CSV table of C-alpha atoms and ligand atoms in Angstrom, one decimal:
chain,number,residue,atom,x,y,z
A,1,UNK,CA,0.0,0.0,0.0
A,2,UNK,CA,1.0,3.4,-0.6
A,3,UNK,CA,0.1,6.9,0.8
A,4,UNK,CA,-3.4,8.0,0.7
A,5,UNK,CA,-4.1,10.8,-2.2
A,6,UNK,CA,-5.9,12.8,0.4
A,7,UNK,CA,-3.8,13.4,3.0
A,8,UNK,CA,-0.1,14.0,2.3
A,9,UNK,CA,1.0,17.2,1.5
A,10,UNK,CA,0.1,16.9,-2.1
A,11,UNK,CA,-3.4,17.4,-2.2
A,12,UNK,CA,-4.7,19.5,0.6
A,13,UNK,CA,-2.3,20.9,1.2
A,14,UNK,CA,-1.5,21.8,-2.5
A,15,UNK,CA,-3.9,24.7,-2.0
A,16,UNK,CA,-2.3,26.2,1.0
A,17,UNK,CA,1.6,25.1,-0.2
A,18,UNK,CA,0.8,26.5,-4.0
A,19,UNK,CA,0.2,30.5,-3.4
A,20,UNK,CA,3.4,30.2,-1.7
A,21,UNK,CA,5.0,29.6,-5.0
A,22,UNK,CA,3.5,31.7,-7.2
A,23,UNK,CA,2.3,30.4,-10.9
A,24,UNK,CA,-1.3,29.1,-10.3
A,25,UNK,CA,-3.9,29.6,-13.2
A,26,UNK,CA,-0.6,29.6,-15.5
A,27,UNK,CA,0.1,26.2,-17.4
A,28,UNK,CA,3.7,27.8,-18.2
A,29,UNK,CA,5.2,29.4,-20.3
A,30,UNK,CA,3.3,28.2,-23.7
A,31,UNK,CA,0.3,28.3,-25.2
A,32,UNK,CA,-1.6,25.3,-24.0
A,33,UNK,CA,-5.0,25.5,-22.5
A,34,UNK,CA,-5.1,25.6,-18.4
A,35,UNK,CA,-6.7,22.9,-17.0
A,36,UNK,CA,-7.1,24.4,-13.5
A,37,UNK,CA,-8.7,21.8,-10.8
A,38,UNK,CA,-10.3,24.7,-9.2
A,39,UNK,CA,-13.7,24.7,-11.4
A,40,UNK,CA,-13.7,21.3,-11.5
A,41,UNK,CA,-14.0,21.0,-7.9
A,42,UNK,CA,-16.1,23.4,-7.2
A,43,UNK,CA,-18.9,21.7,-9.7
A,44,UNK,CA,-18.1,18.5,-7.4
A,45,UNK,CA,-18.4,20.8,-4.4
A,46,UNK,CA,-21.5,22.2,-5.8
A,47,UNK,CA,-22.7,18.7,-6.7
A,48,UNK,CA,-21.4,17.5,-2.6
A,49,UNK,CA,-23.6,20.3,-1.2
A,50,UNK,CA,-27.0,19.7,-2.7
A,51,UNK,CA,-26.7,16.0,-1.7
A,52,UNK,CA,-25.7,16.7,1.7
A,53,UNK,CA,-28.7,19.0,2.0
A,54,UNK,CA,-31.0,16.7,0.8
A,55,UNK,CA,-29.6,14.2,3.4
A,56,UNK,CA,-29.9,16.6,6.2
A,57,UNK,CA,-33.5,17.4,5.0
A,58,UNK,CA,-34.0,13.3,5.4
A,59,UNK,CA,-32.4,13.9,9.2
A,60,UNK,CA,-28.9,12.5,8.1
A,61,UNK,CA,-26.3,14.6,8.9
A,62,UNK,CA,-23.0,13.5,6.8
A,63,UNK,CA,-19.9,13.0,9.0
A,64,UNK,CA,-16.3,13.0,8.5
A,65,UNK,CA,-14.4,11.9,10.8
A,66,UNK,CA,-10.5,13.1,11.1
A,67,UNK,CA,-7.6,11.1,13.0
A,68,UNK,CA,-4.2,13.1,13.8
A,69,UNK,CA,-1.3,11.8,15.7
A,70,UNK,CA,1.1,14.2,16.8
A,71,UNK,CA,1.8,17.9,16.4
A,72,UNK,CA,3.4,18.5,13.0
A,73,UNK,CA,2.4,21.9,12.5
A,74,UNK,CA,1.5,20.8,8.4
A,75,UNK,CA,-0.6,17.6,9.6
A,76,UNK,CA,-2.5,20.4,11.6
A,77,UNK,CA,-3.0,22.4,8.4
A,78,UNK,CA,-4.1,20.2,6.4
A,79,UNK,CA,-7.2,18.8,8.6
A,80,UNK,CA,-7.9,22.7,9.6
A,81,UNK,CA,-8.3,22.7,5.8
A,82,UNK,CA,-10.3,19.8,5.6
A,83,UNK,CA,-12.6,20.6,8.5
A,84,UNK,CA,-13.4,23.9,7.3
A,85,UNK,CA,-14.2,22.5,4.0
A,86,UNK,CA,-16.6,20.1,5.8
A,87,UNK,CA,-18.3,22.8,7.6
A,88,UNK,CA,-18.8,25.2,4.3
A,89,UNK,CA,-19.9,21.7,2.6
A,90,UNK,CA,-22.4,21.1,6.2
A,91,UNK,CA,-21.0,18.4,7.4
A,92,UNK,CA,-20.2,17.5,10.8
A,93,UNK,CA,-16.5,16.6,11.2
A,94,UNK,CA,-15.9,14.7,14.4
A,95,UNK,CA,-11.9,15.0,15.2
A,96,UNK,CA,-9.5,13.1,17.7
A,97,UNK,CA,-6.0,14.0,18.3
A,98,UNK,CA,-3.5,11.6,19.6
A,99,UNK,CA,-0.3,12.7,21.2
A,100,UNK,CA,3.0,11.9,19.2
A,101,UNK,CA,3.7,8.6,21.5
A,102,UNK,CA,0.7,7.6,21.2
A,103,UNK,CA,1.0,3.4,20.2
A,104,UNK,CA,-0.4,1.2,17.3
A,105,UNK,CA,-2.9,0.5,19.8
A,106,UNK,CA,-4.1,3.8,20.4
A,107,UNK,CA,-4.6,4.4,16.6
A,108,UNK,CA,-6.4,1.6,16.4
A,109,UNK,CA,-9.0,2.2,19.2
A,110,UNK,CA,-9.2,5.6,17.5
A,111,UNK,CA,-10.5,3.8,14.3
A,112,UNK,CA,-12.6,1.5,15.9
A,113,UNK,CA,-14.2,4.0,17.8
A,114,UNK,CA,-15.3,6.0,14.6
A,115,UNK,CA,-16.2,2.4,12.8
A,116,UNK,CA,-18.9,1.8,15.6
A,117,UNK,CA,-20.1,5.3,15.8
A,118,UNK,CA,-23.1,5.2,13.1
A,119,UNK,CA,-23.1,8.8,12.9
A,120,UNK,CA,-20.1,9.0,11.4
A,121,UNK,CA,-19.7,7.8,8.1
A,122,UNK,CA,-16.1,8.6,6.7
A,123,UNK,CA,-13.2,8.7,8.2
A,124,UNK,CA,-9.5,9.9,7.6
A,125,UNK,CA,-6.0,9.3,9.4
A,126,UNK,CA,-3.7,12.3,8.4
A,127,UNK,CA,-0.8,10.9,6.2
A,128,UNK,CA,2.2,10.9,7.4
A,129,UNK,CA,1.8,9.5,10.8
A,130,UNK,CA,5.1,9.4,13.2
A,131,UNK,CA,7.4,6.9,12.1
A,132,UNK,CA,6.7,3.8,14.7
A,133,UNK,CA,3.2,4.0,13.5
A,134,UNK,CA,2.3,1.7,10.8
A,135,UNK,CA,-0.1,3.5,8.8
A,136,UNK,CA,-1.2,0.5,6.1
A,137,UNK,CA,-1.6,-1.8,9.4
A,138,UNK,CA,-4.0,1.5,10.5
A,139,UNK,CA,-5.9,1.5,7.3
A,140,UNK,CA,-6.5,-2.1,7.3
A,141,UNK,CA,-8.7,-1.7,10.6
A,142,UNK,CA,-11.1,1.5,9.0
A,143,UNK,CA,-14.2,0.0,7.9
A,144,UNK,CA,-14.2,0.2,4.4
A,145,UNK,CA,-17.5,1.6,4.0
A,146,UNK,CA,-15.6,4.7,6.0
A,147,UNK,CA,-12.9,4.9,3.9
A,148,UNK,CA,-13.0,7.9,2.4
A,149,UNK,CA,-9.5,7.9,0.3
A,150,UNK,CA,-10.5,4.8,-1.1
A,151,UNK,CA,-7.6,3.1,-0.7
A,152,UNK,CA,-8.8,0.2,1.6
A,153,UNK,CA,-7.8,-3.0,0.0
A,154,UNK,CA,-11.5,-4.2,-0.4
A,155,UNK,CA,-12.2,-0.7,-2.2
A,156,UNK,CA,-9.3,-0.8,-4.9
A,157,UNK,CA,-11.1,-4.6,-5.6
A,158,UNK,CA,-14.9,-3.2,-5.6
A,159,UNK,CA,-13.5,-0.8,-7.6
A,160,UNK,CA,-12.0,-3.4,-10.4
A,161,UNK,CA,-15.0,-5.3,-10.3
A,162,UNK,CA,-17.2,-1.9,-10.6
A,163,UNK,CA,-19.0,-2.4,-7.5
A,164,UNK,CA,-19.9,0.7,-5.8
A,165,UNK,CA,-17.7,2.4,-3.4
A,166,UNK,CA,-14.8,5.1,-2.6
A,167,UNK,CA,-12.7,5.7,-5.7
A,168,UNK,CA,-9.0,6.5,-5.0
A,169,UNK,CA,-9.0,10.6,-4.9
A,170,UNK,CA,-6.5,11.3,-7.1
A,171,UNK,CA,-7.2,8.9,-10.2
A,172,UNK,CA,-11.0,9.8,-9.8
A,173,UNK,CA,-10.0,13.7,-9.5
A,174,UNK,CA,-8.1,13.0,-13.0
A,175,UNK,CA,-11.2,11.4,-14.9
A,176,UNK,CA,-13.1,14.2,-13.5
A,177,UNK,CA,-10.8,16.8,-14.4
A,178,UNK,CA,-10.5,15.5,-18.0
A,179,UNK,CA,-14.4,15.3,-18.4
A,180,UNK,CA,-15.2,18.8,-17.1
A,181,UNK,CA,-12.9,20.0,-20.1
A,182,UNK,CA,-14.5,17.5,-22.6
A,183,UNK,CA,-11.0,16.0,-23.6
A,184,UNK,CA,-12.0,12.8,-25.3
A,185,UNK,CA,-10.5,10.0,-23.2
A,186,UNK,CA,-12.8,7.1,-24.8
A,187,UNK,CA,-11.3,5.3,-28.1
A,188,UNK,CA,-8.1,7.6,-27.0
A,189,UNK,CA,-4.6,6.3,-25.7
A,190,UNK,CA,-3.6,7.2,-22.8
A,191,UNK,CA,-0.2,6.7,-21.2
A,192,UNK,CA,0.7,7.0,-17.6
A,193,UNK,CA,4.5,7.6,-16.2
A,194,UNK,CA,4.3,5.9,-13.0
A,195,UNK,CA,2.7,2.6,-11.7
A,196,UNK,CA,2.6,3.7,-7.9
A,197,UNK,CA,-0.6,2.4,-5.7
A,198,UNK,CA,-1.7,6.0,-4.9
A,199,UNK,CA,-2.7,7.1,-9.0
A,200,UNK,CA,-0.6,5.0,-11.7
A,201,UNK,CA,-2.3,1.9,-11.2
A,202,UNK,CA,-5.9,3.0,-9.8
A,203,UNK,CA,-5.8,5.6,-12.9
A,204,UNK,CA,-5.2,3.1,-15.3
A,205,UNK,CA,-8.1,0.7,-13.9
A,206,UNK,CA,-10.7,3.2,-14.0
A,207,UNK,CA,-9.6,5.2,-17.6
A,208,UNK,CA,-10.0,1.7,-19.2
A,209,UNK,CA,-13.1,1.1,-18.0
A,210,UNK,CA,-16.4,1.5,-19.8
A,211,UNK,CA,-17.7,4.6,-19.0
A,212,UNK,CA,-18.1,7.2,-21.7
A,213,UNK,CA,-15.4,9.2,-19.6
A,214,UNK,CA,-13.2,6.5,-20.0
A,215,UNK,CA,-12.9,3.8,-22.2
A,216,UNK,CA,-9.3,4.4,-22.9
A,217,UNK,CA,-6.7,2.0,-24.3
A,218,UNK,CA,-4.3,2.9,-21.4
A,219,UNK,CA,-0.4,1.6,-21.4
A,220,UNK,CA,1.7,2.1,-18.4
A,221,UNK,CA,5.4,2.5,-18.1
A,222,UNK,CA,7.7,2.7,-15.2
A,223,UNK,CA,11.2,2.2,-14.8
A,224,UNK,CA,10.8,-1.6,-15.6
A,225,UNK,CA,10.4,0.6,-19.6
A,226,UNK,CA,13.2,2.1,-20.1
A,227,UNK,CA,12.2,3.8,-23.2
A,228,UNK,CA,9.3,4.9,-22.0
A,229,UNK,CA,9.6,8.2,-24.0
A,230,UNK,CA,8.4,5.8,-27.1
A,231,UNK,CA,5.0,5.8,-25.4
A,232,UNK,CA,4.1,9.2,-23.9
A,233,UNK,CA,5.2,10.2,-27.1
A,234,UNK,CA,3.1,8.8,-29.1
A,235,UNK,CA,-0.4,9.2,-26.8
A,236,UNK,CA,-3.0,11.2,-26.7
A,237,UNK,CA,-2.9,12.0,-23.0
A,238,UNK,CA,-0.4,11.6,-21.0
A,239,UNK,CA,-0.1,11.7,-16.7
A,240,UNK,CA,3.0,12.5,-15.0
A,241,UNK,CA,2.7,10.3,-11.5
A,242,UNK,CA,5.8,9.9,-10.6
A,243,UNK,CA,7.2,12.2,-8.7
A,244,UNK,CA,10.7,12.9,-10.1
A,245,UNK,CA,10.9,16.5,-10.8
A,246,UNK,CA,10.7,17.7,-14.6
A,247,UNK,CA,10.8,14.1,-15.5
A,248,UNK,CA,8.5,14.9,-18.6
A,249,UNK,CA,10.0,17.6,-20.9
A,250,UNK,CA,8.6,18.9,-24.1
A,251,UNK,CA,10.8,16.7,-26.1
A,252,UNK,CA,8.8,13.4,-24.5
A,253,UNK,CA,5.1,14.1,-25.5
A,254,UNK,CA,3.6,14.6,-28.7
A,255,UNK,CA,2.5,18.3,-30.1
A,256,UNK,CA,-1.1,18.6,-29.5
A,257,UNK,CA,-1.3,16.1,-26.5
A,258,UNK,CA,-3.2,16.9,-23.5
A,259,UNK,CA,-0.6,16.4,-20.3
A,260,UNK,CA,-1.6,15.8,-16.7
A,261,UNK,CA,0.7,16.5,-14.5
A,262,UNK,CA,0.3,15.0,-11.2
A,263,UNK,CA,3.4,13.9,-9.3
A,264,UNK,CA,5.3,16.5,-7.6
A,265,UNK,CA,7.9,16.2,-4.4
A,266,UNK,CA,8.4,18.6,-2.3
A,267,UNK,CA,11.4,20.3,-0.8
A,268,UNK,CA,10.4,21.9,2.6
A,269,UNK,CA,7.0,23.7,0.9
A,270,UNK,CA,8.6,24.1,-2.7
A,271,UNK,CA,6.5,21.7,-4.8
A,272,UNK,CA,8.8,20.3,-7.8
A,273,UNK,CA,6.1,18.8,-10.1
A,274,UNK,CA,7.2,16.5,-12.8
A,275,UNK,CA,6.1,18.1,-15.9
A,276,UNK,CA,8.4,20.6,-16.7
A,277,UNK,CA,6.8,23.9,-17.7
A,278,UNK,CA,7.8,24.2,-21.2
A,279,UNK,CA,6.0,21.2,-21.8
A,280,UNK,CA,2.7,23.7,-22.3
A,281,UNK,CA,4.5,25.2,-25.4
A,282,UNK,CA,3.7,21.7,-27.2
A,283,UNK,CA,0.8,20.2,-25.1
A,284,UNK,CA,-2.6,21.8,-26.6
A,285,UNK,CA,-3.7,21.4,-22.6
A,286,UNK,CA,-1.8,21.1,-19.6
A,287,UNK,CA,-2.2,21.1,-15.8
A,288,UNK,CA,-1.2,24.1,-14.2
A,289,UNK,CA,2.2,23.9,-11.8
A,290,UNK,CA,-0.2,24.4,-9.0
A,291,UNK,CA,-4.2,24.0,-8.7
A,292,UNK,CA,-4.3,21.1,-11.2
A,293,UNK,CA,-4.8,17.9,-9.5
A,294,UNK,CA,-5.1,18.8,-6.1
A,295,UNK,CA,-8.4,20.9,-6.0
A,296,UNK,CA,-9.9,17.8,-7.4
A,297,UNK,CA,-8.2,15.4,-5.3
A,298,UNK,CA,-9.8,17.2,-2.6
A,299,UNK,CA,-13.8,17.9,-3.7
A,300,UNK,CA,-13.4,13.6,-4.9
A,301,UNK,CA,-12.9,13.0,-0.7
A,302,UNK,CA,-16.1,14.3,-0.4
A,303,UNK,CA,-17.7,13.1,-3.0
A,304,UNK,CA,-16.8,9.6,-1.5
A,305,UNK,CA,-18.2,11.4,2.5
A,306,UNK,CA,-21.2,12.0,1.0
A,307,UNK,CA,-21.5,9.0,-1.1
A,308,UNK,CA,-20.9,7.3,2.3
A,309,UNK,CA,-23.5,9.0,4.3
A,310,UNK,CA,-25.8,8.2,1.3
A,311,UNK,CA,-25.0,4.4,1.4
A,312,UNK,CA,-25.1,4.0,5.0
A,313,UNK,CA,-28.9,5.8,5.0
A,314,UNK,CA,-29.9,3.7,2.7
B,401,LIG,N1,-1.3,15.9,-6.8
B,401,LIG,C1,-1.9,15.1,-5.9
B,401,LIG,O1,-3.0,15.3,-5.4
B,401,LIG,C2,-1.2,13.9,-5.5
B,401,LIG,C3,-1.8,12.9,-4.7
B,401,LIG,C4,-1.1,11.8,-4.4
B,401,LIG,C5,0.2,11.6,-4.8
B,401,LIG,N2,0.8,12.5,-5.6
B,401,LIG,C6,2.1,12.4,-6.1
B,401,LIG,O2,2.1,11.5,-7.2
B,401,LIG,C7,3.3,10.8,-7.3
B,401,LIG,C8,3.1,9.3,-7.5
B,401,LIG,O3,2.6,8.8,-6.3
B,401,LIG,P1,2.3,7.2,-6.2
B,401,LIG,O4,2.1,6.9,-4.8
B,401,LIG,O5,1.2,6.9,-7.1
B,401,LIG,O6,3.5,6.5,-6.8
B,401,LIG,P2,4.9,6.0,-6.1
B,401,LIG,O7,4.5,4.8,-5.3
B,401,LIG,O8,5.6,7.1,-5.6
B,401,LIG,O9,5.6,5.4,-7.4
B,401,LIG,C9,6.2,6.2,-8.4
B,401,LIG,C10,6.2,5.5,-9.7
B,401,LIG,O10,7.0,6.2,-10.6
B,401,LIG,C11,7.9,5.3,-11.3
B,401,LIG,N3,9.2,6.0,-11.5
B,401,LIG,C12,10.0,6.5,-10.6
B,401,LIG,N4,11.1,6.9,-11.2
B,401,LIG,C13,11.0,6.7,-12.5
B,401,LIG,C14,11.8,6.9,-13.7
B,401,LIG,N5,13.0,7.5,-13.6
B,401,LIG,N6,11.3,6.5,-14.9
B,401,LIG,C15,10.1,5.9,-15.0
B,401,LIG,N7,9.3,5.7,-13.9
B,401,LIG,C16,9.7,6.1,-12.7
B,401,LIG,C17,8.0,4.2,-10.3
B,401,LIG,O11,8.4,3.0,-11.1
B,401,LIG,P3,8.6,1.6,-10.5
B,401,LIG,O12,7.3,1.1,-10.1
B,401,LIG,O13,9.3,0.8,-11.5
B,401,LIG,O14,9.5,1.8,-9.3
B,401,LIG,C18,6.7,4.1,-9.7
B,401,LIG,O15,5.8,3.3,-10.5
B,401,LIG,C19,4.1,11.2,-6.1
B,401,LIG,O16,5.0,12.3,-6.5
B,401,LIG,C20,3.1,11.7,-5.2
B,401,LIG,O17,3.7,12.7,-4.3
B,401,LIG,C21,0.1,13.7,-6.0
């Protein structure tokens, strides 16, 4: 398993960590259309908001539930983030914070507690947790109708037999992102740079599936493809997710592609995405540097609350 979309510093926090460095609502320096997350999740948000109204209406009141160990001043951030989110959106957002040395055990009660509370109906642990915590060991315990990065094992199966329930954040953000700005995915190939549990491989199950906003013919490559250039060269779409800054320069995609750029690492709070910038000068669309993926990443974790709250009130 791998770290949830939702709650490392790429995602939420991408909104609070990208005005520090400037660039939002700019692909670059070229001429390719800017696919900026931030419409795309607000018509989610939009969408997330009429449905928890309706569910209040019915007596329901959606909850998310947040889990923080420790005092990392960023961890803190990120649920204040998310909990004001919840309470704009009208959710309740039940929260319990454990101290740094708090043990396995501790976590675990944590969940539990939340799994047999019926009034809540998501739940998240802040990513990262301190370093003698095992976070997958955590995530196996959440009930995976409450988990709302859908990245419970169970969930990444419902979701490759198409059985309802949470999507991964980040590979559902993308097929949301590249709907809202009608890029045809369907019949289209799309190659992804990176075959990591937290977007590579969800992406590419849910792009090939058949959906009209997906029902791709999807190849990934990794560094088991070491001319990998062959293939992002030759696709229609291609999606940075690795994490290797400027891994993807404008010499490795083909003129007129659309390029999503969603891995990025961070040194202290500078984000180094992986698509370098002058990639927009050949894309004919392009992520921006900042406000691309995360925005969406974000509005799909609740999209999956609400979804939750739905399921669970039948
Ligand atoms: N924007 C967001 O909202 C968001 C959310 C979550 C994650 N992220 C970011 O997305 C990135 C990917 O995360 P992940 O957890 O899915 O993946 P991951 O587990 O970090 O794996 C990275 C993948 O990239 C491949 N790779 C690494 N170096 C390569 C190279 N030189 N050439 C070709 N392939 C290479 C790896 O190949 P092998 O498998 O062969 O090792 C692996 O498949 C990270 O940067 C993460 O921070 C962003």
């Amino acid at each position: 398993m791998s770290s949830p979309a939702t709650t490392g510093p790429a995602s939420a926090s991408t909104g609070a960590t990208a005005e520090t460095n400037g660039a939002a609502g700019t692909a670059g320096a070229g001429t390719a259309r800017v696919l900026a997350g931030k419409p795309v999740a607000e018509a989610v948000l939009a969408d997330v908001a009429k449905r928890t109204e309706a569910l209040r209406a019915r007596g329901v009141n959606p909850s998310l539930a947040t889990i923080l160990v420790g005092d990392d001043d960023a961890s803190a951030g990120y649920i204040r983030i998310k909990q004001r989110q919840a309470a704009e959106l009208g959710f309740d957002s039940p929260h319990v914070h454990l101290p740094a040395d708090a043990d396995q055990d501790d976590l675990h009660r944590a969940i539990a507690r939340f799994n047999d509370d019926p009034a809540v109906h998501a739940m998240l642990i802040q990513y990262p947790v301190p370093a003698h915590l095992d976070y997958d060991a955590a995530l196996l315990t959440v009930d995976p109708d409450k988990d709302v990065d859908g990245m419970h094992p169970l969930n990444l199966g419902r979701m490759s037999v198409g059985l309802p329930g949470p999507l991964p954040c980040t590979p559902a953000g993308i097929e949301a992102l590249l709907a809202y700005y009608e890029i045809p995915v369907a019949g289209h190939e799309v190659v992804i740079l990176g075959r990591g549990a937290t977007i590579g491989r969800p992406l590419a199950m849910l792009l090939a599936q058949k959906r009209p906003t997906a029902n791709a013919a999807v190849t990934v490559v990794h560094t088991g493809v070491p001319d990998w250039k062959r293939y992002t060269r030759r696709a229609d779409i291609v999606v940075a997710a690795v994490g290797v800054p400027g891994i993807l320069g404008p010499e490795d995609v083909r003129p007129g592609a659309v390029v999503i750029g969603a891995g990025v690492r961070y040194e202290g709070r500078k984000l180094l995405p992986d698509v370098v910038e002058e990639v927009a000068t050949v894309a004919s669309a392009m992520t921006p540097r900042v406000g691309g993926v995360g925005p969406t990443t974000v509005a799909m974790l609740f999209r999956n609350a609400v979804a939750a709250a739905e399921r669970a009130a039948g």
